[in-house]
PDB file of C-alpha atoms in Angstrom:
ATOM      1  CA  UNK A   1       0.000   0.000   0.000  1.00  0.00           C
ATOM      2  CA  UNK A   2       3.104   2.391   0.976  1.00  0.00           C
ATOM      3  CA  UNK A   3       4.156   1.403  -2.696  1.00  0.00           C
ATOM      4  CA  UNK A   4       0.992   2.493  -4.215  1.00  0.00           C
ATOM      5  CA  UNK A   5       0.279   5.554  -2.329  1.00  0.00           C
ATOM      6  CA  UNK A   6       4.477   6.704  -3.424  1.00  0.00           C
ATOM      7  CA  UNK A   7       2.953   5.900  -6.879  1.00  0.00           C
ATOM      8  CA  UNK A   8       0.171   8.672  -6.880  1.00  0.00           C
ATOM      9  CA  UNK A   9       2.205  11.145  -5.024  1.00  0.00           C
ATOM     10  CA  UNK A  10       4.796  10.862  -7.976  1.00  0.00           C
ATOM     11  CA  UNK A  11       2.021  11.787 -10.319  1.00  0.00           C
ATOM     12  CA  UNK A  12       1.010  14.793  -7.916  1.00  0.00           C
ATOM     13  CA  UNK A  13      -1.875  13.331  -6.647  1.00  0.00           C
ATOM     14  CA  UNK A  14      -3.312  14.002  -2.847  1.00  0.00           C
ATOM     15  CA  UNK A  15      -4.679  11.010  -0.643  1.00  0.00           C
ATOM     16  CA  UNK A  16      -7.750  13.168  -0.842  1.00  0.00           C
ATOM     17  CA  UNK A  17      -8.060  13.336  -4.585  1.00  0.00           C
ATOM     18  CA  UNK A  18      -6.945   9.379  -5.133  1.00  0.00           C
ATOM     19  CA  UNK A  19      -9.626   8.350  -2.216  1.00  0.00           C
ATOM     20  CA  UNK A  20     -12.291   9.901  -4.335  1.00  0.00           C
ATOM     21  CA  UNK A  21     -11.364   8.732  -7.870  1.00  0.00           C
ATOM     22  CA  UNK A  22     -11.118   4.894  -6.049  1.00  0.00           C
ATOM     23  CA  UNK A  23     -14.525   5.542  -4.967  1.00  0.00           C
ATOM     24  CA  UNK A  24     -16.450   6.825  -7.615  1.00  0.00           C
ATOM     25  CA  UNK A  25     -14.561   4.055 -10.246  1.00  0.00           C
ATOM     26  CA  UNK A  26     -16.058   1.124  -7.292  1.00  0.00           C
ATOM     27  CA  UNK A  27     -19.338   2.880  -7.438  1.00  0.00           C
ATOM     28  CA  UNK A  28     -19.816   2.960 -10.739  1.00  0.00           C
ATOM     29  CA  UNK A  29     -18.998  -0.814 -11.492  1.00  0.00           C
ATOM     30  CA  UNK A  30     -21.210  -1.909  -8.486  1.00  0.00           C
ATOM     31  CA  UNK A  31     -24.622   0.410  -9.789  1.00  0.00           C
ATOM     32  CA  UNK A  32     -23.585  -0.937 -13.724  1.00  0.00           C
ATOM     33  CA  UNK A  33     -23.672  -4.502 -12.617  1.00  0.00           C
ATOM     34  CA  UNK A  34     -26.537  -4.144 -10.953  1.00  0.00           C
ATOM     35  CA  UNK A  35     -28.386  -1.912 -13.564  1.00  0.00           C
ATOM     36  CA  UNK A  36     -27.328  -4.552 -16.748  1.00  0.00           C
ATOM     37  CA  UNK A  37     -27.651  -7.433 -15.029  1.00  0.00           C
ATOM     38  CA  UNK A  38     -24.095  -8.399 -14.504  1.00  0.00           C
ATOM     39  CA  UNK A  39     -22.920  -7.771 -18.155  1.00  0.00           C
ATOM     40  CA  UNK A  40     -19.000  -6.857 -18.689  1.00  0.00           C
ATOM     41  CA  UNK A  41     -17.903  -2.898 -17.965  1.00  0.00           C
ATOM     42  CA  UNK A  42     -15.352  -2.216 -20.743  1.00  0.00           C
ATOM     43  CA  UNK A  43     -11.901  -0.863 -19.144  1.00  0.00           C
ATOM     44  CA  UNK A  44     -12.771   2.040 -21.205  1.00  0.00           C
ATOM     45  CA  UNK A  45     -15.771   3.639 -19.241  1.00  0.00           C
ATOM     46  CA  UNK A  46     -13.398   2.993 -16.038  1.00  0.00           C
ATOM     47  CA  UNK A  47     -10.791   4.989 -17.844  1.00  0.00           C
ATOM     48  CA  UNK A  48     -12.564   8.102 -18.526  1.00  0.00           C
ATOM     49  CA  UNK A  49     -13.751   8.259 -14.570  1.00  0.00           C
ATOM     50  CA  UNK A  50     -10.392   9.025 -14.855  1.00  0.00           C
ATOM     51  CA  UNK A  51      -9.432  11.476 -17.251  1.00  0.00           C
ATOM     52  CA  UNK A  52     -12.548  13.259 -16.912  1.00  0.00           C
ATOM     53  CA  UNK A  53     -10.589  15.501 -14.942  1.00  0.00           C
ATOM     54  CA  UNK A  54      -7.178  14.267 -14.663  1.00  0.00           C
ATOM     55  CA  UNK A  55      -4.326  13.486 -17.668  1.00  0.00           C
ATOM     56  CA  UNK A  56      -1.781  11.282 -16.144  1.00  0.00           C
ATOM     57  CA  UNK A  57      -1.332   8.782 -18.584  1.00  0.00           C
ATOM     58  CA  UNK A  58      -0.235   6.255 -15.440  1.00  0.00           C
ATOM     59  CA  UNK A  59      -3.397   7.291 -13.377  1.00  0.00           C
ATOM     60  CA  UNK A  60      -5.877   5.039 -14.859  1.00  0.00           C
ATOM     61  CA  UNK A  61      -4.655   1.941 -14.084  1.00  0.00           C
ATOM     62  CA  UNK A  62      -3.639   3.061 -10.395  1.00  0.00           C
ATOM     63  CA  UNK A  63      -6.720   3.713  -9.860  1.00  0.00           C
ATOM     64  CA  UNK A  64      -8.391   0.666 -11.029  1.00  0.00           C
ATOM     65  CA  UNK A  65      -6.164  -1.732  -9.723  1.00  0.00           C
ATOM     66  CA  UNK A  66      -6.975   0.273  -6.184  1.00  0.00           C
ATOM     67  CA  UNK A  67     -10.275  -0.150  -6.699  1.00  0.00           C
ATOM     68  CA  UNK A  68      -9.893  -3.829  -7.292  1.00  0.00           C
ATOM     69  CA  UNK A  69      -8.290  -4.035  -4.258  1.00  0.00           C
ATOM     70  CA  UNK A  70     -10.898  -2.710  -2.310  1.00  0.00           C
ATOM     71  CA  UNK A  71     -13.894  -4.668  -4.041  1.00  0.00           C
ATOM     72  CA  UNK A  72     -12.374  -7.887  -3.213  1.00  0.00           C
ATOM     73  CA  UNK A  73     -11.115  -6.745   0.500  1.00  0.00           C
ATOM     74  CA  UNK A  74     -14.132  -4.901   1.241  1.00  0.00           C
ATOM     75  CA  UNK A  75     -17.131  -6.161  -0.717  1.00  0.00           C
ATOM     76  CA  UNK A  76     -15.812  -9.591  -1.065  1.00  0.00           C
ATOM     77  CA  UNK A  77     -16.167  -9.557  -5.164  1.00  0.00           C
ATOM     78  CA  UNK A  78     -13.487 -10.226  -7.409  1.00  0.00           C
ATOM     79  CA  UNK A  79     -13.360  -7.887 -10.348  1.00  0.00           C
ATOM     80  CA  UNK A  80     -12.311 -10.027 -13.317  1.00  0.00           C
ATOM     81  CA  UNK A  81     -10.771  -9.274 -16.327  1.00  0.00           C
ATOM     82  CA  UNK A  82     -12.178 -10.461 -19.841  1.00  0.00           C
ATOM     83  CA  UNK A  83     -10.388 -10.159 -22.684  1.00  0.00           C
ATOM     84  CA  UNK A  84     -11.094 -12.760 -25.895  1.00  0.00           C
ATOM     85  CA  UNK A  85     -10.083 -13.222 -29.555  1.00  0.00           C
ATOM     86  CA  UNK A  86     -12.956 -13.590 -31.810  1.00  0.00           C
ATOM     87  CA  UNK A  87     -11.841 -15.341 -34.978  1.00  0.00           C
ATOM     88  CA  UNK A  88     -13.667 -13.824 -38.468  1.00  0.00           C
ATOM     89  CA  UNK A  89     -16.135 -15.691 -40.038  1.00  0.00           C
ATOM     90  CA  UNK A  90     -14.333 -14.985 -43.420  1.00  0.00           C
ATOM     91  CA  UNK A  91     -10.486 -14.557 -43.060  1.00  0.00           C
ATOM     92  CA  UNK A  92     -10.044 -16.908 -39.667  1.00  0.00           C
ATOM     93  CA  UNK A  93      -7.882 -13.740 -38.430  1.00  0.00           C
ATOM     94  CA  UNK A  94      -8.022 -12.900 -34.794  1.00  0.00           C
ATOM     95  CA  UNK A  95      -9.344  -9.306 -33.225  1.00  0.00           C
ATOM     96  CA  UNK A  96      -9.101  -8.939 -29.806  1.00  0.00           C
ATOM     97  CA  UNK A  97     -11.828  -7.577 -28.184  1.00  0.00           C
ATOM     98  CA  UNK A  98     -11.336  -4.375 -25.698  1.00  0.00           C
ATOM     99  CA  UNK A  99     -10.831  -5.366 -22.101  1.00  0.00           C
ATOM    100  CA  UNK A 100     -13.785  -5.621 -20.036  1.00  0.00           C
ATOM    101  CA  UNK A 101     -14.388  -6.864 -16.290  1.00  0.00           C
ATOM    102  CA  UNK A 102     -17.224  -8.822 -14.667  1.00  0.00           C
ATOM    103  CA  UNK A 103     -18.051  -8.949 -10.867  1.00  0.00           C
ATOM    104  CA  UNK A 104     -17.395 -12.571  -8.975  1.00  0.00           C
ATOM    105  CA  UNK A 105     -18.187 -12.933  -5.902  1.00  0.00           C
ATOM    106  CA  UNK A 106     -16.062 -14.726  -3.297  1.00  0.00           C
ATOM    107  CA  UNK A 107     -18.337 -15.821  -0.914  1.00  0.00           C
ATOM    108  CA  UNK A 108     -18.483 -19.552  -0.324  1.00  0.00           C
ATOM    109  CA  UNK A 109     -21.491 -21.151  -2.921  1.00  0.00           C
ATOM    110  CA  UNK A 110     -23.612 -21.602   0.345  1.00  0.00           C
ATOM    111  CA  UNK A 111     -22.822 -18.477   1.950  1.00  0.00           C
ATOM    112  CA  UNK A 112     -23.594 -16.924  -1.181  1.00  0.00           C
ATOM    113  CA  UNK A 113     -27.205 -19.291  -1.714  1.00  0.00           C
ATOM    114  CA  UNK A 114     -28.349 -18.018   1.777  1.00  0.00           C
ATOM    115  CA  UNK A 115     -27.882 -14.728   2.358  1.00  0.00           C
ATOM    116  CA  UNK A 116     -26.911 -13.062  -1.038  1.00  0.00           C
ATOM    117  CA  UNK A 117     -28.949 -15.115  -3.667  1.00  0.00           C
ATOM    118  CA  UNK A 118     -31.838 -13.407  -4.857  1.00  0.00           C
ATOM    119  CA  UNK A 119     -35.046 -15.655  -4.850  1.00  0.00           C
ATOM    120  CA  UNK A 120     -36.488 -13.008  -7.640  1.00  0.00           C
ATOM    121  CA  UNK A 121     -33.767 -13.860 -10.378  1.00  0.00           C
ATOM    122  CA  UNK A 122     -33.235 -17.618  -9.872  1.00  0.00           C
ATOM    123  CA  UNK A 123     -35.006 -18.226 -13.115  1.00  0.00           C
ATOM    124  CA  UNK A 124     -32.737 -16.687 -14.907  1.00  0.00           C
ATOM    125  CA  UNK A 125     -30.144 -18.519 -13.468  1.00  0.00           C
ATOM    126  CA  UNK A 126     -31.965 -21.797 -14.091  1.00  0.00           C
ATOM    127  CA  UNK A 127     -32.182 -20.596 -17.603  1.00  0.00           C
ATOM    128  CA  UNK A 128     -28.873 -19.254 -17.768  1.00  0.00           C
ATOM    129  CA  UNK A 129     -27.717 -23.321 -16.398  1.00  0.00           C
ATOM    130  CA  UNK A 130     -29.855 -25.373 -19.220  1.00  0.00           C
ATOM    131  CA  UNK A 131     -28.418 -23.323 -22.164  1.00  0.00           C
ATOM    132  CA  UNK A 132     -25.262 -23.433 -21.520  1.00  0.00           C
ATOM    133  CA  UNK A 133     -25.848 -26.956 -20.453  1.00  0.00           C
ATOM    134  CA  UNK A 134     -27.303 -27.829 -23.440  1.00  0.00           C
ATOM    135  CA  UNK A 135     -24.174 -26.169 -25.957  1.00  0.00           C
ATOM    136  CA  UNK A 136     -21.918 -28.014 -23.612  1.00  0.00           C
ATOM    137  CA  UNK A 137     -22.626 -31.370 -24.544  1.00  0.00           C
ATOM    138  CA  UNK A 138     -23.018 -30.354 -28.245  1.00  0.00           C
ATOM    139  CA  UNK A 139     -19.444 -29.777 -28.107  1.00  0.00           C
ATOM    140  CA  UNK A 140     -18.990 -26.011 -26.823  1.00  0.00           C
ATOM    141  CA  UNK A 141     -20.825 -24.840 -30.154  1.00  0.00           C
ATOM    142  CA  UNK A 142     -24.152 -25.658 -31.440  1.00  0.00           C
ATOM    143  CA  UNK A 143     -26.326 -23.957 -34.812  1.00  0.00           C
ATOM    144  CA  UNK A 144     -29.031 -21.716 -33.788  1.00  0.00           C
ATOM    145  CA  UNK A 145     -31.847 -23.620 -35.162  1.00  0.00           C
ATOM    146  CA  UNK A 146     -30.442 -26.781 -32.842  1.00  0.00           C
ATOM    147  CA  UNK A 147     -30.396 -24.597 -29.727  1.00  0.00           C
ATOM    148  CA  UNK A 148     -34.215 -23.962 -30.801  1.00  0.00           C
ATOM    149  CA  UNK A 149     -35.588 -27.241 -31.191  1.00  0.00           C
ATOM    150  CA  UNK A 150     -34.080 -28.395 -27.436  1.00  0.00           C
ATOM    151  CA  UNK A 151     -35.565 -24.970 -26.075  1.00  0.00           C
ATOM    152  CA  UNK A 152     -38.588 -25.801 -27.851  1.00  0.00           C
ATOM    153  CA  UNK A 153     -38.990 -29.412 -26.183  1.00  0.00           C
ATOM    154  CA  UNK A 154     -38.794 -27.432 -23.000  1.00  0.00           C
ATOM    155  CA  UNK A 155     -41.723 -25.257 -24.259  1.00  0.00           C
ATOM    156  CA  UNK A 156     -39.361 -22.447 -24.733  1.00  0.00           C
ATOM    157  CA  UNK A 157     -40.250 -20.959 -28.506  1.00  0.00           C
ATOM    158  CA  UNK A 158     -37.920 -18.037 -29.919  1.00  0.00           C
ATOM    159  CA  UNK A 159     -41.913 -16.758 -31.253  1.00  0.00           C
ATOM    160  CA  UNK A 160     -42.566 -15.885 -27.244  1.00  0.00           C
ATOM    161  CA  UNK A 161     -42.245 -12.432 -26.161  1.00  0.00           C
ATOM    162  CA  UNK A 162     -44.475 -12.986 -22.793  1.00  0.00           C
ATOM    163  CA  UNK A 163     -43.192 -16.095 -21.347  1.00  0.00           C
ATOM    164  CA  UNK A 164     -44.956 -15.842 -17.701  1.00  0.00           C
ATOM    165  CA  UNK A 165     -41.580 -16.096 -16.747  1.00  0.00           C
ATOM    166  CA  UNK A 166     -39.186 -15.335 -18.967  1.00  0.00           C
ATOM    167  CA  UNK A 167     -40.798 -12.611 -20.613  1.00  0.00           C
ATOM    168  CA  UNK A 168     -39.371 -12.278 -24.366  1.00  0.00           C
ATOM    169  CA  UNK A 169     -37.607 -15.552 -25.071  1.00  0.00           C
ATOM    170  CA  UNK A 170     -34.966 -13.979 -27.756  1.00  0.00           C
ATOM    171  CA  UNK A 171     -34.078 -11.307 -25.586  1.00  0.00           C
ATOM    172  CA  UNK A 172     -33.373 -13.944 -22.557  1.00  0.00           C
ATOM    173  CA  UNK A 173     -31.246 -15.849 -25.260  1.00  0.00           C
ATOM    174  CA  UNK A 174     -29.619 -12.592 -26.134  1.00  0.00           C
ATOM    175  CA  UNK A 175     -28.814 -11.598 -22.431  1.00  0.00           C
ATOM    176  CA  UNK A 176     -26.376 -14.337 -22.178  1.00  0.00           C
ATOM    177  CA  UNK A 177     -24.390 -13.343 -25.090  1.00  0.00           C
ATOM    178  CA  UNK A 178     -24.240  -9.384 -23.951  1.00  0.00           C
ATOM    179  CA  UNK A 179     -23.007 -11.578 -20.339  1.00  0.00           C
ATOM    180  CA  UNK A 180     -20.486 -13.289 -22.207  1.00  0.00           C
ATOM    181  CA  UNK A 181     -21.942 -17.054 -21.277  1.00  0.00           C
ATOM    182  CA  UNK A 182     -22.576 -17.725 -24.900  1.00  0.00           C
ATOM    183  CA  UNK A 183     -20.677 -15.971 -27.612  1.00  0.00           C
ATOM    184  CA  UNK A 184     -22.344 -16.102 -31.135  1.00  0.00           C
ATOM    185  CA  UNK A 185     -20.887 -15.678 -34.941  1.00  0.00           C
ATOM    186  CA  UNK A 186     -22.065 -16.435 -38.298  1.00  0.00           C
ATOM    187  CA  UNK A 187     -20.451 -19.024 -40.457  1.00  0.00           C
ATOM    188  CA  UNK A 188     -20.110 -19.979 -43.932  1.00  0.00           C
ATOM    189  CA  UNK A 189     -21.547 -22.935 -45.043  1.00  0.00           C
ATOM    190  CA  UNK A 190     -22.783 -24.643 -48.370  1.00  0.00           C
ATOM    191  CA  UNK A 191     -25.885 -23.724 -47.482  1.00  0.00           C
ATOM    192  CA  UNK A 192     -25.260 -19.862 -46.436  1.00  0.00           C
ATOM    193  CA  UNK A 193     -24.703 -17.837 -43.411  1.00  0.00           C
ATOM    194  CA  UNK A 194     -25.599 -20.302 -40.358  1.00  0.00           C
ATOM    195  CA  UNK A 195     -25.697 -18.660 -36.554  1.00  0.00           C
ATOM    196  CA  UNK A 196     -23.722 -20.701 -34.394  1.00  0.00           C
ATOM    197  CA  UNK A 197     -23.333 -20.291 -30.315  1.00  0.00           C
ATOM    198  CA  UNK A 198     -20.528 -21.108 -28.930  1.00  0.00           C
ATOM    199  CA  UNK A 199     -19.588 -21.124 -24.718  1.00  0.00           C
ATOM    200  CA  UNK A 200     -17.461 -18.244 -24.195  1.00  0.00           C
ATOM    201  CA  UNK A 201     -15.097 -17.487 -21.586  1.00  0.00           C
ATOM    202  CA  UNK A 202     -17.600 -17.150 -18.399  1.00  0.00           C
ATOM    203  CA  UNK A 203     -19.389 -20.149 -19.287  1.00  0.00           C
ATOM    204  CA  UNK A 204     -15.870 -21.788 -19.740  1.00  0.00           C
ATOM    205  CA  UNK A 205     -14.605 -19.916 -15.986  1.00  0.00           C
ATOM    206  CA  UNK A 206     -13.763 -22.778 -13.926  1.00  0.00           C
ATOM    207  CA  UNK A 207     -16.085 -22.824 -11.122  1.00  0.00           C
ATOM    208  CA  UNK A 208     -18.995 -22.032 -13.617  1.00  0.00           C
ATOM    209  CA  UNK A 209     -17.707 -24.574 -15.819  1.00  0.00           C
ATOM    210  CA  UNK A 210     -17.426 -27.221 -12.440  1.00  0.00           C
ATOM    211  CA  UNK A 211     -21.157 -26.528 -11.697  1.00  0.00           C
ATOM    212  CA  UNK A 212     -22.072 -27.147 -15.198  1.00  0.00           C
ATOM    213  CA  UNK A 213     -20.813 -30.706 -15.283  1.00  0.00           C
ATOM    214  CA  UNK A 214     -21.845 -31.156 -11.370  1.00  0.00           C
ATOM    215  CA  UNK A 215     -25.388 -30.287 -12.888  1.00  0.00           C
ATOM    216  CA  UNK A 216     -25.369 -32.627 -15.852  1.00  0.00           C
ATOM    217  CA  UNK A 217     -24.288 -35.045 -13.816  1.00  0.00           C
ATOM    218  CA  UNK A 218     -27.161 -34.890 -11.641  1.00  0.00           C
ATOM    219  CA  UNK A 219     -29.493 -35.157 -14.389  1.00  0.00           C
ATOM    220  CA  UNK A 220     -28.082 -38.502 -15.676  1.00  0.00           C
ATOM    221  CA  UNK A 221     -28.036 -39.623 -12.166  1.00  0.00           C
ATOM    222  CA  UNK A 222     -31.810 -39.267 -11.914  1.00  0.00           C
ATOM    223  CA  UNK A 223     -32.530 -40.542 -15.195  1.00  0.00           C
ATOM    224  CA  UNK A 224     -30.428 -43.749 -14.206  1.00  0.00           C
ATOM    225  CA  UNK A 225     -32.266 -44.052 -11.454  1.00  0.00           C
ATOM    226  CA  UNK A 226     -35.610 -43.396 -12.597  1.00  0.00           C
ATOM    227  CA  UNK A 227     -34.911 -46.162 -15.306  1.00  0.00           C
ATOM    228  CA  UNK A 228     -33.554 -48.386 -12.485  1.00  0.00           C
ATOM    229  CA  UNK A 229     -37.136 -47.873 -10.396  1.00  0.00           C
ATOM    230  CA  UNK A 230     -39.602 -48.492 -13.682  1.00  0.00           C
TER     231      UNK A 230
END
């Protein structure tokens, strides 16, 4: 910390000043994760907290990394980097996408289940579980229309915009790609364009991705023993 606060002072920066910046980059990712539904804050937004007022071209990432500290010794959330490379659909060329960070929190699962969980969203989780479910054991990438017709066995139809609860199908679908669980690209086939969904990098996050199969696993359990019974 004496490291850190030598840092600022070289860039001729109070405690004061520093304290604030800190403060209003941690309560701005907290109210945007919260407002979109935990999708990724690009580095960018945090960046121009920053030189909003100030043009140290070191102070940025002072203050972010700061304000990571605090989240996680604090708040108890980890504030994790994303950063991907999205091969084209046409040249197979790699862009990397701008860096972006997502809020995970630390608490134990059950900790977490009991007095953090909210009761009011667990559909979307449950929904959030079968999809990615469901692209996991096609392979890590399945075609749209495929991802349909399981949805649709479940009575989930992309025609729905007033699921009772749900609400508009396609835009749950959506969600998950704007939350970086699914990531989705258009490829050339002999037959045209085709939209595939792939698992991208917080579906693929190791605990997520240890739930997943924990969850699956479950499910053939039952079925085993449900076959077992009849």
């Amino acid at each position: 910390m004496a490291n850190t606060s030598q840092d600022f002072s070289q860039l001729n920066i109070s405690e004061e000043e520093k304290d604030k910046l800190v403060a209003e980059v941690i309560r701005y990712v907290l109210f945007k994760t919260h407002q979109n539904s935990g999708c990724p804050i690009k580095r960018d937004e945090l960046t121009q907290i920053v030189t909003k007022n100030y043009h140290q071209r070191l102070l940025p990432a002072l203050v972010i990394n700061e304000a990571i500290a605090k989240l996680s010794s604090i708040f108890g959330f980890e504030m994790r980097e994303l950063q991907r490379s999205r091969p084209s659909s046409t040249n197979q060329q790699s862009t990397t996408d701008t860096k972006s960070y997502v809020l995970i929190s630390q608490l134990p699962a059950d900790v977490y289940s009991k007095h953090v969980d909210d009761v009011n969203t667990a559909h979307l989780t449950g929904f959030t579980f079968v999809v990615i479910s469901i692209v996991h054991l096609a392979g890590g990438k399945i075609p749209e229309e495929q991802l349909w017709h399981h949805l649709r066995r479940m009575g989930l139809h992309e025609t729905d915009e007033s699921n009772p609860v749900l609400g508009n199908i396609k835009q749950a679908l959506e969600m998950l790609v704007q939350q970086r669980y699914l990531q989705k690209d258009k490829v050339n086939g002999p037959e045209g364009n085709t939209l595939v969904y792939e698992l991208a990098e917080r579906a693929l996050d190791g605990p997520v991705n240890d739930r997943i199969k924990e969850y699956i696993s479950q499910i053939v359990k039952n079925e085993v023993a449900s076959v077992e019974i009849d």
